[in-house]
Structures are given as structure tokens and as C-alpha cells.
Coordinates of C-alpha atoms and ligand atoms in Angstrom, one line a residue:
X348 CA -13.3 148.9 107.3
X349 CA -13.6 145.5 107.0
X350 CA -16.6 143.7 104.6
X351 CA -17.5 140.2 104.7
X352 CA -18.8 139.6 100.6
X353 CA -22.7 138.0 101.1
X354 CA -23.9 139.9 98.2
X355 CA -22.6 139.8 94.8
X356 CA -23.2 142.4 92.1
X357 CA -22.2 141.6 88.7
X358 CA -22.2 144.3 85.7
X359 CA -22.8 143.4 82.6
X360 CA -24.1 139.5 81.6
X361 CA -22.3 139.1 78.5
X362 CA -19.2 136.5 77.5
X363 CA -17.7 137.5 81.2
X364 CA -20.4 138.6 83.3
X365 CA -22.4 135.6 82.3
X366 CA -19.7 133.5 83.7
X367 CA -18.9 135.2 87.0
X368 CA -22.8 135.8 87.9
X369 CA -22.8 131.8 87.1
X370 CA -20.4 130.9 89.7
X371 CA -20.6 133.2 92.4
X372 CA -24.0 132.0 92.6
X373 CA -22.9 128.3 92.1
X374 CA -20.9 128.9 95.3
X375 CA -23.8 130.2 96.9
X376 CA -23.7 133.7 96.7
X377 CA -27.1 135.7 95.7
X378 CA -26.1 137.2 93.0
X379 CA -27.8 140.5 90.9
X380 CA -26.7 141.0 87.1
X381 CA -27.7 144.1 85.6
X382 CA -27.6 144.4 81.7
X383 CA -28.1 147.6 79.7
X384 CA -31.7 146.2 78.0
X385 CA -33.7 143.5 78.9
X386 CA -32.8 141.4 74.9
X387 CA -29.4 141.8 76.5
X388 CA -30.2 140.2 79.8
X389 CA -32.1 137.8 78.2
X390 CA -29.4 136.3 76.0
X391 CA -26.8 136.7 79.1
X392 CA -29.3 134.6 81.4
X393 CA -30.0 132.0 78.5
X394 CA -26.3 131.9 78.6
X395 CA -25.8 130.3 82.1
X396 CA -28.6 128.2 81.5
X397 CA -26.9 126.4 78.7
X398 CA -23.9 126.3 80.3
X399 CA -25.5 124.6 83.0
X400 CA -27.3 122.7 81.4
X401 CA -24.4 121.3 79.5
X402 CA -22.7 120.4 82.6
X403 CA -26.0 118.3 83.6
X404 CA -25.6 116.6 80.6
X405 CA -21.9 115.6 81.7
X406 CA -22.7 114.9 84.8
X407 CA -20.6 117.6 86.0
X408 CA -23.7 119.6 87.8
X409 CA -26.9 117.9 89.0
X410 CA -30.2 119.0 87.3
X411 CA -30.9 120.1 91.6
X412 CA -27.6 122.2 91.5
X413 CA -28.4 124.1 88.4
X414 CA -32.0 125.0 89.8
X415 CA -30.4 126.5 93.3
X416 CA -27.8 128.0 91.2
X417 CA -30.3 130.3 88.9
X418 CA -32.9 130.3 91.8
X419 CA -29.9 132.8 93.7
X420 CA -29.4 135.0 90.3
X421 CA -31.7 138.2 90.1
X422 CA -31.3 140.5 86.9
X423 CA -31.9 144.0 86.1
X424 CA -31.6 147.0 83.9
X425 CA -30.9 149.5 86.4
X426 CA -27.9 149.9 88.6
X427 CA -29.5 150.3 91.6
X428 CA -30.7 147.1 91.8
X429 CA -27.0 146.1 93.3
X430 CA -27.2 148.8 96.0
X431 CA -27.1 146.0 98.4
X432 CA -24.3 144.0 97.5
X433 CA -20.9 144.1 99.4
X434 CA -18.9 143.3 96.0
X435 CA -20.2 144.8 92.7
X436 CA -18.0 143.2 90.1
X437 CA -17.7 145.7 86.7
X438 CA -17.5 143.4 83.6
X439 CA -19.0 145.9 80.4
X440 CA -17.7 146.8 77.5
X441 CA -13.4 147.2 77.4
X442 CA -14.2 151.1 76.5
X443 CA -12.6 153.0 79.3
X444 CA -15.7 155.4 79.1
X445 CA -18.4 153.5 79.8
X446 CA -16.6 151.8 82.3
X447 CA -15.8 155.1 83.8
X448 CA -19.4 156.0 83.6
X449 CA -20.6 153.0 84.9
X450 CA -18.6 153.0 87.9
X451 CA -19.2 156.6 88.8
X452 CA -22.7 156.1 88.6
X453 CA -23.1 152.8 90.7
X454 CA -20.0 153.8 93.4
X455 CA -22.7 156.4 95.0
X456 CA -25.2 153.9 95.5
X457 CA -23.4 151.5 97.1
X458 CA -23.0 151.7 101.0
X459 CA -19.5 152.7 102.2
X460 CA -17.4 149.7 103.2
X461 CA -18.7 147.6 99.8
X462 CA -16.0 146.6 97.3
X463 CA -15.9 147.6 93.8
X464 CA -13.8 145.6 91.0
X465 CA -13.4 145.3 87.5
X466 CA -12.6 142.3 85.0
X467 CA -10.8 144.5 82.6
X468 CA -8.2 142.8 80.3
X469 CA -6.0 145.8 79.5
X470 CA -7.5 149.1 81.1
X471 CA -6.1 151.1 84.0
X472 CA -7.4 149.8 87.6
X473 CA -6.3 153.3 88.6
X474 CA -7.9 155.6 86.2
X475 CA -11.4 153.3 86.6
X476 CA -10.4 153.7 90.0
X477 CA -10.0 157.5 90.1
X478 CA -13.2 157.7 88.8
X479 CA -15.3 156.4 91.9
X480 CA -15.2 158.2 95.0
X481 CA -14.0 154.8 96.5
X482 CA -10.8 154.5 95.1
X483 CA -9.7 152.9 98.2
X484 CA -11.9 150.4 97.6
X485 CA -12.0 149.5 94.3
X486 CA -9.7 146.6 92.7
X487 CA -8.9 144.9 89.7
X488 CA -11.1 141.1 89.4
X489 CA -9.2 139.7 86.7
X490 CA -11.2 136.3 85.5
X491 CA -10.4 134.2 83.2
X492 CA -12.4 132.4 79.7
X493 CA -14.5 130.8 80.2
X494 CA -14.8 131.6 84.0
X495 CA -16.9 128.3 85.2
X496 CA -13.6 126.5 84.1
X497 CA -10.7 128.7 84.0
X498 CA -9.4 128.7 87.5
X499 CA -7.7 131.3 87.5
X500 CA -8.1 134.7 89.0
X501 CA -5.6 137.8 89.2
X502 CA -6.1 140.5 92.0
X503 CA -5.0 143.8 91.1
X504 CA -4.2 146.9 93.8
X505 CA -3.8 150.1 93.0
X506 CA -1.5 152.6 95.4
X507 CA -5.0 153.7 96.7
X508 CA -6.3 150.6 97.5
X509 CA -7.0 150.3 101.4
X510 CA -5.7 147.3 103.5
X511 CA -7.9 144.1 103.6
X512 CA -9.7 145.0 100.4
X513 CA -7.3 143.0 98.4
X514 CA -7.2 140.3 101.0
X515 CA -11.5 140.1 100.8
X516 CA -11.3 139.9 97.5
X517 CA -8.5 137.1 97.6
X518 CA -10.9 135.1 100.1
X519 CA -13.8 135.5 97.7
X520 CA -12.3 134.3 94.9
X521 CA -11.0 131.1 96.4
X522 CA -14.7 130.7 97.8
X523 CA -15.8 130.4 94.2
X524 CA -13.2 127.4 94.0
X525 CA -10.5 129.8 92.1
X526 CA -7.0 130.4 92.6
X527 CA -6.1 133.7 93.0
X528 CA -2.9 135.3 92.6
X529 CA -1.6 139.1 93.7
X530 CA -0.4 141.5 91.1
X531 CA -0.1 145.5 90.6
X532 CA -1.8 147.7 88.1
X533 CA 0.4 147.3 85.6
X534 CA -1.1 146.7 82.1
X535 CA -0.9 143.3 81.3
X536 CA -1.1 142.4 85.1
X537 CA 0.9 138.5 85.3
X538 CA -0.7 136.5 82.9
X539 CA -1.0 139.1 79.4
X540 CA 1.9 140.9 80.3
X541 CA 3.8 137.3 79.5
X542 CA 1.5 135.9 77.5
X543 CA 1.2 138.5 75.0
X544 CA 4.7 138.9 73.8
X545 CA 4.8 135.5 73.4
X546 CA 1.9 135.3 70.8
X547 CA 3.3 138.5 69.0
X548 CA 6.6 136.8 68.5
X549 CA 5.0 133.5 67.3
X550 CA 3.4 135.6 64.5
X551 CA 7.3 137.8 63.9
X552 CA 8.7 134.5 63.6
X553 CA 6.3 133.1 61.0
X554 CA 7.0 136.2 59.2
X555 CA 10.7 135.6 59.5
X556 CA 10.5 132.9 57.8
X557 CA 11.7 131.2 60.8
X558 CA 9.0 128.1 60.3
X559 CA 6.0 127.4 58.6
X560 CA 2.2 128.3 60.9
X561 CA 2.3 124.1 61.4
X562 CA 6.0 123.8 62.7
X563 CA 5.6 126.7 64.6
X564 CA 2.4 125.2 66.5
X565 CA 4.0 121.9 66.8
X566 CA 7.3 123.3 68.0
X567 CA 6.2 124.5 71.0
X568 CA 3.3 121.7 71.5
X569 CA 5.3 119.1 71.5
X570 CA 9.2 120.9 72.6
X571 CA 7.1 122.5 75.4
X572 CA 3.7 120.7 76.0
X573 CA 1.9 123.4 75.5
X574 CA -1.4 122.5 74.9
X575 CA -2.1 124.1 71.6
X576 CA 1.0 126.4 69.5
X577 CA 0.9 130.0 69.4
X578 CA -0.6 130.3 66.2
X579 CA -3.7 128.3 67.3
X580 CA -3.5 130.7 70.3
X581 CA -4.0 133.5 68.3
X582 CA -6.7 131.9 66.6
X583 CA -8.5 131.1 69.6
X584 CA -8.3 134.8 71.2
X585 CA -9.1 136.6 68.4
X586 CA -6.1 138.7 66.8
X587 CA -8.5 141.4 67.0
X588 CA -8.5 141.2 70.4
X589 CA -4.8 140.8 71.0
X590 CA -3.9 143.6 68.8
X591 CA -5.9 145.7 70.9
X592 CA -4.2 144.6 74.0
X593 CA -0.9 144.7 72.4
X594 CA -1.3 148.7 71.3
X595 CA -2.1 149.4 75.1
X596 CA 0.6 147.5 76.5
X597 CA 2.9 149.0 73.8
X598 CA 1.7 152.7 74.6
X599 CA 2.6 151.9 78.3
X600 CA 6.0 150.4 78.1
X601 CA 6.9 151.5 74.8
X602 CA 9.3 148.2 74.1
X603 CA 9.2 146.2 70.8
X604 CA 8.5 143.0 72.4
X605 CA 4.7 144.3 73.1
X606 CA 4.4 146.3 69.4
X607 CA 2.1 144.3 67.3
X608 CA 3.7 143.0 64.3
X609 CA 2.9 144.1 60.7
X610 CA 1.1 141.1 59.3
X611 CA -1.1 140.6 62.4
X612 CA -2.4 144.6 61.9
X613 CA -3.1 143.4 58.0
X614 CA -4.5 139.9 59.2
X615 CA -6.9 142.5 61.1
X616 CA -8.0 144.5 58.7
X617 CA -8.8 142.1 56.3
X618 CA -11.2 140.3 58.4
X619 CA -8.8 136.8 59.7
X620 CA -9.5 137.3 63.3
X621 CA -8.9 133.8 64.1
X622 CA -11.9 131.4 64.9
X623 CA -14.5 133.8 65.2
X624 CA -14.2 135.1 61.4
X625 CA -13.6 131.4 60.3
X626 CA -10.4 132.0 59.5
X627 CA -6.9 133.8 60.9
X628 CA -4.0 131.0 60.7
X629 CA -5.7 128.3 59.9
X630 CA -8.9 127.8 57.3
X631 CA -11.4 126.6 59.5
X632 CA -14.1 125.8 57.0
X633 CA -12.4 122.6 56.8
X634 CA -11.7 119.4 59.6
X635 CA -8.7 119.8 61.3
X636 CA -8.3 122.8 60.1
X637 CA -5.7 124.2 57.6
X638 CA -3.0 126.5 57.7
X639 CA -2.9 129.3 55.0
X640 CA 0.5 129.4 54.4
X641 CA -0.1 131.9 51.7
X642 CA -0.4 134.3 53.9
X643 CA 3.7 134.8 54.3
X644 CA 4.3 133.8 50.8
X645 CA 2.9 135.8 48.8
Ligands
NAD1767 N1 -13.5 137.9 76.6 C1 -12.5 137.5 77.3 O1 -11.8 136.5 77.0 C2 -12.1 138.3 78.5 C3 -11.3 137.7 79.5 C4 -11.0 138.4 80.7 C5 -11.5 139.7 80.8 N2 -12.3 140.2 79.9 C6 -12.9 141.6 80.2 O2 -14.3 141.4 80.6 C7 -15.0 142.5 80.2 C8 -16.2 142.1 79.4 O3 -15.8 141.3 78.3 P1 -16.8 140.3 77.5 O4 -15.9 139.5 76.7 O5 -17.7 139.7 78.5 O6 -17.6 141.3 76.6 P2 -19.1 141.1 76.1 O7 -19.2 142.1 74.9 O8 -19.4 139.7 75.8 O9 -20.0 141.6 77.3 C9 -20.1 142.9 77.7 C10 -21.6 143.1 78.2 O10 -21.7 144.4 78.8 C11 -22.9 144.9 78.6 N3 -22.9 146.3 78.9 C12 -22.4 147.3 78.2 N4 -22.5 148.5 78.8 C13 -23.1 148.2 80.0 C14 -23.6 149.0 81.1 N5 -23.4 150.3 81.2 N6 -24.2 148.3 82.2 C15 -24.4 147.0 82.1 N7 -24.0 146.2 81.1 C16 -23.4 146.8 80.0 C17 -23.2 144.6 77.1 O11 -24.6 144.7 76.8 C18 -22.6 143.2 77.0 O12 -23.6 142.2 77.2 C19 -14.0 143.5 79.4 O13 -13.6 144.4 80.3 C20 -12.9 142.5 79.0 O14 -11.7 143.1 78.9 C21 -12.7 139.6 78.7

């Protein structure tokens, strides 16, 4: 059963869904977003417009792009305002339920050779997929943030995805400009399941006492050219949301290098989340921003 993607469906509008609604429809696609309240779809909408507009400031996207772009994007509240579309791409809440919900509910509308996907970080494609009655058609759509500029884009099959689905999905993402690469459902997929024990062991080493927060950044900045250290890393991502990909990771392969390290459950619960909170590793009240040492040292 073979689809060719005209259509795009997007679920949710938020940090994500913003993002993918923005460029499937900047590569032409007319695109529906459908948010759970109209506040929500609002502030997910105003979000592309800034975006674009920032890039029309830059002279990255001219002011005639950004109109045909928003001219092709439709919202809604109700999931049956993407019965038409030949991909419907799930990017809600990470709460297994709701996806779950959400999937179940917009899988019967859709007509029988359309393509389901989800953006999920962390959860199962299989057990999302399991709950559709199209788990032959339903794959993992792995973006990355902030899509209009991360190019990136993992494709994740299940063992009950059907031939060709994966390969539509490959050729729709390198429509939108992307690359895409192929991986199984396997939590983590390519990118976290590497990524992630690599931050956690940045944070083990600090509390080591292996290196102070700066040498560690600078370590592998300049050793490695990475663009930022691991610490920053963390800081950028949110530990809050690395600790929760870390505990799944770690419940599925139950090996040290994915358990979350002590302090980074304590930097957690006291509020240092990274960037978002203001602080994490580094104070960032203050330009550039400083490292709390203390928070090994005491
Ligand atoms: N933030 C990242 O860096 C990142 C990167 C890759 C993948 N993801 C994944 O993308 C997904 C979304 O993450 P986000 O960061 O955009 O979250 P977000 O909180 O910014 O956006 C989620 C949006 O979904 C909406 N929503 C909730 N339930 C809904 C429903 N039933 N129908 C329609 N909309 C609904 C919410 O109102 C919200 O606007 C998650 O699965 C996450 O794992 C996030």
C-alpha cells in the first residue's frame, strides 16, 4: 500500500509541533496543526510567526516566503480536522497515555494507507504503535531542536512496520531539506542512546573530582571541538529532561552507564535545571555565565 505524503497532519503546536508544522509547510506541504485549546493554538501559531519573522530579519526567509508558508498552515482543536492527511505526525505531551489516547483516537479517522508517526524522545514506537489499529503503519519521526535548523531526523521501525512505510517517511523528510537516518525502536534510538551516557558521565566525573565544571567544558571543546562541553550540554537540555530520559533508558537496559548519577537527581530536585531555571552548572544571572563550583564542594 503505497502513499505519496501531499497532506501533513501535525499534533500538537508546541516547542516541536510548532517547528515541524513550520517546515513541512515551508517545503510546501499544506499542513493542519491541531492543539488541545484554541490559547494553546494561538501561542503555537505566534510561535512560527516569530520564528519566521526572525529569519526575515536575517535575511534567511523573504517577507513573500513567510506569507506562502503560513498561508499553507490550517489549525484546529479537533482531531478530525487531519482526516485528510497522508502523514499525521504525533508531537504532544512525552506522557505515554495521552499519546496512547491520542493516537487511538485519530488512527480511525484517518483513511487506510495514511502514515502515522511520533516525535517521541524516549517512549516506545511499539507500544504507541500497538495502540492504533495501524501498527503497520505507524513509525517513529524523530526531529530534532529546534527543527527549522536542526537537520537532523531519525526514522524508527517497529517489527510491525510494513515495507515502504519507512522508505515514505525517509523521502519526506529529505523533502523538508533534512537528513534522515534509519534506526530501530530501541530507547534512545542513535543519537540519545550515545548522547546520553555521555552527559551522565560528564556530571560522574565532576563528581569524581575528576575536573572542575570549567575544565570539564573546555576539555572536550577544545580536545574534541565540540561545540559547547558537556556541562553546558546539560544546561542547555534541561537536566530535568535528561534525567527523565536517562530513568527510561536505564529501565530498558539496566546498565550503569544510562543510570542517572546522584548529584544530577539532587540538582533536580532543588530546582537547577540548567538554563531554563536560570541556573544548573553555571549561574546564569550573570554574563558569561558562572560555574557553581560549590555544588561538589560542599
Ligand atoms: N523538546 C525537545 O527538545 C524535543 C526534541 C525531540 C523530540 N521531542 C518530543 O516532542 C514531543 C513534544 O515535545 P515538546 O518539547 O514540543 O513539548 P511541548 O510541551 O512544548 O508541546 C506539547 C504540546 O502538545 C499539546 N498537547 C497535549 N496534548 C494534546 C493532544 N491530546 N492533542 C493535541 N495537542 C496536545 C500541548 O498543549 C503542547 O502545546 C515529545 O514527545 C518530546 O519527547 C522533544
Amino acid at each position: 500500500m503505497d502513499v505519496k505524503v501531499k497532506k501533513v497532519g501535525v499534533l500538537g503546536c508546541g516547542l516541536m509541533g510548532s517547528g515541524i508544522a513550520q517546515v513541512a509547510a515551508q517545503a510546501g506541504y499544506p499542513t493542519t496543526v491541531v492543539e488541545v485549546s484554541k490559547e494553546a493554538l494561538e501561542a503555537g501559531l505566534k510561535r512560527i510567526d516569530r520564528f519566521l519573522a526572525g529569519g526575515v530579519a536575517k535575511g534567511k526567509v523573504t517577507p513573500q516566503d513567510k506569507e506562502a508558508t503560513q498561508s499553507r498552515i490550517a489549525g484546529s482543536v479537533d482531531l478530525a480536522a487531519v482526516a485528510e492527511c497522508d502523514l499525521v505526525i504525533e508531537a504532544v505531551v512525552e506522557d505515554l497515555a495521552v499519546k496512547r489516547e491520542t493516537l487511538a483516537r485519530v488512527g480511525t479517522s484517518l483513511r487506510p494507507e495514511a502514515i502515522l508517526a511520533s516525535n517521541t524522545s524516549s517512549l516506545s514506537i511499539t507500544e504507541m504503535a500497538s495502540a492504533t489499529r495501524r501498527p503497520g503503519r505507524f513509525v517513529g519521526l524523530h526531529f530534532f531542536n529546534p527543527v527549522p535548523l536542526m537537520k537532523l531526523v531519525e526514522v524508527v521501525h517497529t517489527i510491525h512496520t510494513e515495507p515502504g512505510v519507512a522508505d515514505a517517511v525517509t523521502g519526506f523528510a529529505r523533502s523538508l531539506g533534512k537528513t534522515p537516518i534509519r534506526t530501530s525502536d530501541r530507547t534512545g534510538f542513535i543519537v540519545n542512546r550515545l548522547l546520553v551516557p555521555y552527559l551522565l558521565d560528564a556530571i560522574r566525573a565532576l563528581e569524581e573530582g575528576v575536573g572542575s565544571i570549567t575544565d570539564i567544558d573546555h576539555g572536550m571543546k577544545l580536545g574534541c571541538g565540540h561545540p559547547m562541553g558537556p556541562l553546558t550540554l546539560n544546561d542547555l537540555v534541561g537536566l530535568d529532561t535528561t534525567l527523565y530520559i536517562a530513568d527510561i533508558m536505564y529501565q530498558e537496559f539496566r546498565e550503569r552507564r544510562f543510570a542517572p548519577p546522584p548529584l544530577m537527581k539532587r540538582m533536580v530536585l532543588a530546582g537547577f535545571l540548567g538554563r531554563k531555571s536560570g541556573r544548573g552548572f553555571y549561574d546564569y544571572g550573570s554574563e558569561p555565565p558562572r560555574p557553581n563550583d560549590f555544588l561538589v564542594s560542599r
